[in-house]
Coordinates of C-alpha atoms and ligand atoms in Angstrom, one line a residue:
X1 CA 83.6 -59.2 -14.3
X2 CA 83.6 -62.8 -13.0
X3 CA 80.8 -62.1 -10.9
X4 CA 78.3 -60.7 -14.2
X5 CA 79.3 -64.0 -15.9
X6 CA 78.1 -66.3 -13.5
X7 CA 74.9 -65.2 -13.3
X8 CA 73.4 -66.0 -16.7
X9 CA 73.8 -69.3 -16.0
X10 CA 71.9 -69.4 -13.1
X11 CA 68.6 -69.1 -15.0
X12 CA 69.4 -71.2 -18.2
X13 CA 70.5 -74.3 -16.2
X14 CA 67.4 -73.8 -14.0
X15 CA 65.3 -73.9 -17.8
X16 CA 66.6 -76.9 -18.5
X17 CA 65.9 -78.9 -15.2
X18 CA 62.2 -77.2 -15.7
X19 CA 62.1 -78.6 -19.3
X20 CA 63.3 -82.2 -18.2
X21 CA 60.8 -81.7 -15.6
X22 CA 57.6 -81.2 -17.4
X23 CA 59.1 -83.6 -19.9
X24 CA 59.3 -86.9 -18.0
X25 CA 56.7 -86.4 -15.1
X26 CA 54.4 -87.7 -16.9
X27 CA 56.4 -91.1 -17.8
X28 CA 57.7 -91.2 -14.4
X29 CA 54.4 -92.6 -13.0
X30 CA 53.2 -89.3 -11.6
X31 CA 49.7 -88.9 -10.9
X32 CA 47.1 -89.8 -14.5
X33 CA 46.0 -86.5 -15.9
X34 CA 45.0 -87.9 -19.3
X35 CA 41.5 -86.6 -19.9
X36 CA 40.5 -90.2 -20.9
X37 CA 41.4 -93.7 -20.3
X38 CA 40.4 -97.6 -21.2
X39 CA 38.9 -99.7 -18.7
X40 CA 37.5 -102.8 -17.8
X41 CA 33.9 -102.9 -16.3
X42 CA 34.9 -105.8 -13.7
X43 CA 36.5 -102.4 -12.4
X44 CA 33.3 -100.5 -11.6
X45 CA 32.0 -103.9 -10.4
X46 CA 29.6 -104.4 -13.6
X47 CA 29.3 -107.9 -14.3
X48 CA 26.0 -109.2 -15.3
X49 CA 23.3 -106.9 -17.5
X50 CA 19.8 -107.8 -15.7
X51 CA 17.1 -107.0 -17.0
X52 CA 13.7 -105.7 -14.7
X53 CA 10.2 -105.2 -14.9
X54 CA 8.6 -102.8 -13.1
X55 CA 5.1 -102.2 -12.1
X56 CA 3.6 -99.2 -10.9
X57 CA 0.8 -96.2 -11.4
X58 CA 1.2 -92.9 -11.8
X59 CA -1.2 -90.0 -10.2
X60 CA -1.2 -86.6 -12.0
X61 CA -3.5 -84.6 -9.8
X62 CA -3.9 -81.5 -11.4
X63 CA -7.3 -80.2 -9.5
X64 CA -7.5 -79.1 -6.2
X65 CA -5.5 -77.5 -3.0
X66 CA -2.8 -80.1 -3.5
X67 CA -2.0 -80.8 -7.0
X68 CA 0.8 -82.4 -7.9
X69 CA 1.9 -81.2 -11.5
X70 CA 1.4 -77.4 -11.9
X71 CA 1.4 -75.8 -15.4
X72 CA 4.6 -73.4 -15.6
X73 CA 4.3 -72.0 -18.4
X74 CA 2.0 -71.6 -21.6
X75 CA 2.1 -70.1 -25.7
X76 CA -0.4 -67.1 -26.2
X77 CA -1.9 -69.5 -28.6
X78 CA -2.1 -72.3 -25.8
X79 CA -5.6 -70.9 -24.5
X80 CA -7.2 -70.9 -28.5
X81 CA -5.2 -74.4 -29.6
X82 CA -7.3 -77.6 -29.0
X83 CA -4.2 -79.6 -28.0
X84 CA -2.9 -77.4 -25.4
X85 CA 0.0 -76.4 -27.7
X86 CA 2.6 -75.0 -25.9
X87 CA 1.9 -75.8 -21.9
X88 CA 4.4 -76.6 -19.7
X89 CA 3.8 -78.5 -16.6
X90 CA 5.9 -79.5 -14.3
X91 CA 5.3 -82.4 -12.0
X92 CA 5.9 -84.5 -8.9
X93 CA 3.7 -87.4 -9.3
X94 CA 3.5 -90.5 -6.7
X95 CA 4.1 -93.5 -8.1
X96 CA 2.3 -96.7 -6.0
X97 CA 2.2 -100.6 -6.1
X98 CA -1.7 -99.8 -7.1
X99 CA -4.0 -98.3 -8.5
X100 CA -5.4 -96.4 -5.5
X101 CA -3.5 -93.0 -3.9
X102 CA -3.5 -94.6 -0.6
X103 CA -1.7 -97.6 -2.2
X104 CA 1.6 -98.0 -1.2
X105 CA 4.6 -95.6 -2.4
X106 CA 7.1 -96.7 -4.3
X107 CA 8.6 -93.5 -5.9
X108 CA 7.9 -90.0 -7.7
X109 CA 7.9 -89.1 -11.5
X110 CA 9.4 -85.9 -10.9
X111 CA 10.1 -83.6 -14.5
X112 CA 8.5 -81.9 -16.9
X113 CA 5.7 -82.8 -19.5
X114 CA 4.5 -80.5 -22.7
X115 CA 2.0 -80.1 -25.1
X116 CA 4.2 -80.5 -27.9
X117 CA 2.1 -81.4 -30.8
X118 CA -0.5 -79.2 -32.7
X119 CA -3.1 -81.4 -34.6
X120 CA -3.4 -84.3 -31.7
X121 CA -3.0 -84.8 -27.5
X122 CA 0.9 -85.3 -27.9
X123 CA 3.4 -84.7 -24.8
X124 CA 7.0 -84.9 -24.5
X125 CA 7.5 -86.3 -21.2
X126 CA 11.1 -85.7 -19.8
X127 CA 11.1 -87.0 -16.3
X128 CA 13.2 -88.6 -13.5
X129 CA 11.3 -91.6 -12.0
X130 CA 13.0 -91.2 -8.5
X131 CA 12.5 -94.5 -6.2
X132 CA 12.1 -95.1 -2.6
X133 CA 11.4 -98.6 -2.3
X134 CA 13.6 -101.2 -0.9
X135 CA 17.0 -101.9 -2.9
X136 CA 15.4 -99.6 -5.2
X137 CA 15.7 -96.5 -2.9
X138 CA 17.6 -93.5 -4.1
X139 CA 17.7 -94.7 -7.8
X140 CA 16.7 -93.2 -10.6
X141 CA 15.6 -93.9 -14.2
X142 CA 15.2 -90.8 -16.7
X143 CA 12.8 -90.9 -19.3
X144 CA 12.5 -89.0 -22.7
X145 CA 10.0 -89.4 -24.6
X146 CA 6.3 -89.0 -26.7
X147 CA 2.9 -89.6 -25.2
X148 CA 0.1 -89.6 -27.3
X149 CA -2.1 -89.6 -23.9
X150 CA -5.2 -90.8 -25.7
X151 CA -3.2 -94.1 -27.1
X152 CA -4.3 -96.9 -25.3
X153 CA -0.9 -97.7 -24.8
X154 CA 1.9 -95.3 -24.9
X155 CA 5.9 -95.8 -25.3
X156 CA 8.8 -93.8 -24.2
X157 CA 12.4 -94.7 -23.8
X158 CA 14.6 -95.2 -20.8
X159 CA 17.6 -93.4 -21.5
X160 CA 19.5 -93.8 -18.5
X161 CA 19.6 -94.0 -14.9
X162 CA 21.5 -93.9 -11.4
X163 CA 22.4 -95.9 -8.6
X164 CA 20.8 -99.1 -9.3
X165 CA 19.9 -98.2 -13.0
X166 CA 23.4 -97.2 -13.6
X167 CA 24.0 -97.9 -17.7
X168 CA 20.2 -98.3 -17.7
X169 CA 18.2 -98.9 -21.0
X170 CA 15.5 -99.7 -22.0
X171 CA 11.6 -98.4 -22.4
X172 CA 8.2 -97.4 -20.5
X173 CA 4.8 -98.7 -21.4
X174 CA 2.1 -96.2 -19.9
X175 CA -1.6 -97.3 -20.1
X176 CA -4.3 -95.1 -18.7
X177 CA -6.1 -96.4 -15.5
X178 CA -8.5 -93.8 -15.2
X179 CA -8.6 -90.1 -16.7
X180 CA -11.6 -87.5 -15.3
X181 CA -12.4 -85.3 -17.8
X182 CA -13.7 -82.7 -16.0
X183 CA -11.2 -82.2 -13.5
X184 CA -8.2 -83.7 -15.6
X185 CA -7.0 -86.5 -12.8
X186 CA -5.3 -89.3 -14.1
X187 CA -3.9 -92.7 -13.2
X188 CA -1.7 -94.1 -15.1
X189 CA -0.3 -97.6 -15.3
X190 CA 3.3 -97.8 -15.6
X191 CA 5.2 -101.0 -17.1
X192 CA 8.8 -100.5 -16.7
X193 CA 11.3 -102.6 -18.9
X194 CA 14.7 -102.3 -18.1
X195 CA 18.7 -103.3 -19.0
X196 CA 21.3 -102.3 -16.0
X197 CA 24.3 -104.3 -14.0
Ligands
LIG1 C1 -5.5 -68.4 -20.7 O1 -6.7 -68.6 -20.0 C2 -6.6 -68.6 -18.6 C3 -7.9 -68.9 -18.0 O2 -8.6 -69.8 -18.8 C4 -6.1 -67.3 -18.2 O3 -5.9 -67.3 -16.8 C5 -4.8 -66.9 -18.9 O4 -4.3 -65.6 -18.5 C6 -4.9 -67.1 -20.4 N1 -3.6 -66.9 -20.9 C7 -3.3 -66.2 -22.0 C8 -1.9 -66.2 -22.4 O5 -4.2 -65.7 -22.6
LIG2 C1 15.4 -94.4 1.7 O1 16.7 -93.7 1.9 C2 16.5 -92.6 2.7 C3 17.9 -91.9 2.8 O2 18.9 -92.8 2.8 C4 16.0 -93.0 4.1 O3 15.9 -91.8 4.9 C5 14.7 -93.6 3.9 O4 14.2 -94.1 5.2 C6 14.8 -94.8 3.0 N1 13.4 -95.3 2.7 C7 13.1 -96.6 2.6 C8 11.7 -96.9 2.3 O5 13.9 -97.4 2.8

């Protein structure tokens, strides 16, 4: 009989320490695993905004034996709608110091643009501009945004970035340095304003 008696206690005491346990961890300066938390940005080493200008152009070579944006995808209306409606095109565009495609690399528009708009040449463009230059190298800025390509000058937002361009804001100014119609080349001239630390 003595022996049946002790052993209910066995678990219920062993309950309790599990209870006080999972009770007081937390305030006992165990390990954070709140899901979120307040911060200073001294702490990530953030402590001047900057703001940049970049300059640079943009080659979408879509002709050829090495283009470098490819359409992926189309509407069975693309082929009959005078905008394009509904092509998909993904590219990895160099981006140089100038104007020329032997000029000096600097980075590559890498993403997607669309023929998003039925009654005029509208594209969203939803790109990473991925850099290799300098201090620059490795960073990227991510853009989303409309390009009415036949603007003269087009704006799209900056609506983030990495490395460098972490907390990065700001917009894009594309102008069009050249644009063959027949084979449907262009160079475009990039103006890059930007907020980061
Ligand atoms: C659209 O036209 C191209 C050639 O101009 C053809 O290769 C393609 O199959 C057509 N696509 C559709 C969906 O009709
Ligand atoms: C950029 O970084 C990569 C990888 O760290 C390195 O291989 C490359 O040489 C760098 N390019 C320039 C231009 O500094």
């Amino acid at each position: 009989m003595a022996k049946t008696n002790t052993f209910p206690r066995l678990p219920s005491a062993f309950l309790i320490s599990l209870t006080v346990i999972f009770l007081f961890s937390p305030l006992a300066g165990a390990k954070p695993t709140t899901f979120s938390r307040n911060l200073s940005p001294e702490s990530l080493g953030l402590r001047r905004e900057k703001l940049s200008h970049l300059h640079f152009y943009f080659h979408d070579i879509v002709s050829g034996r090495n283009p470098t944006a490819v359409r992926v995808a189309q509407a069975r209306m693309t082929n009959t709608s005078k905008t394009g409606f509904g092509a998909v095109v993904m590219a990895d565009d160099p981006l140089t110091v100038g104007p020329s495609p032997t000029s000096k690399l600097v980075g590559k528009a890498q993403g997607i643009y669309a023929c998003a708009a039925q009654d005029e040449a509208g594209l969203l463009m939803v790109m990473n501009y991925v850099f290799t230059e300098g201090k620059y190298n490795g960073s990227t800025l991510s853009v989303l945004g409309r390009n009415k390509v036949f603007n003269e000058v087009r704006e799209m937002p900056i609506v983030g970035g990495s490395g460098v361009f972490r907390f990065a804001r700001g917009y894009a100014q594309a102008k069009t340095h050249t644009f063959d119609l027949k084979t449907g080349d262009g160079v475009v001239e990039y103006n890059v304003y930007v907020f980061h630390y």
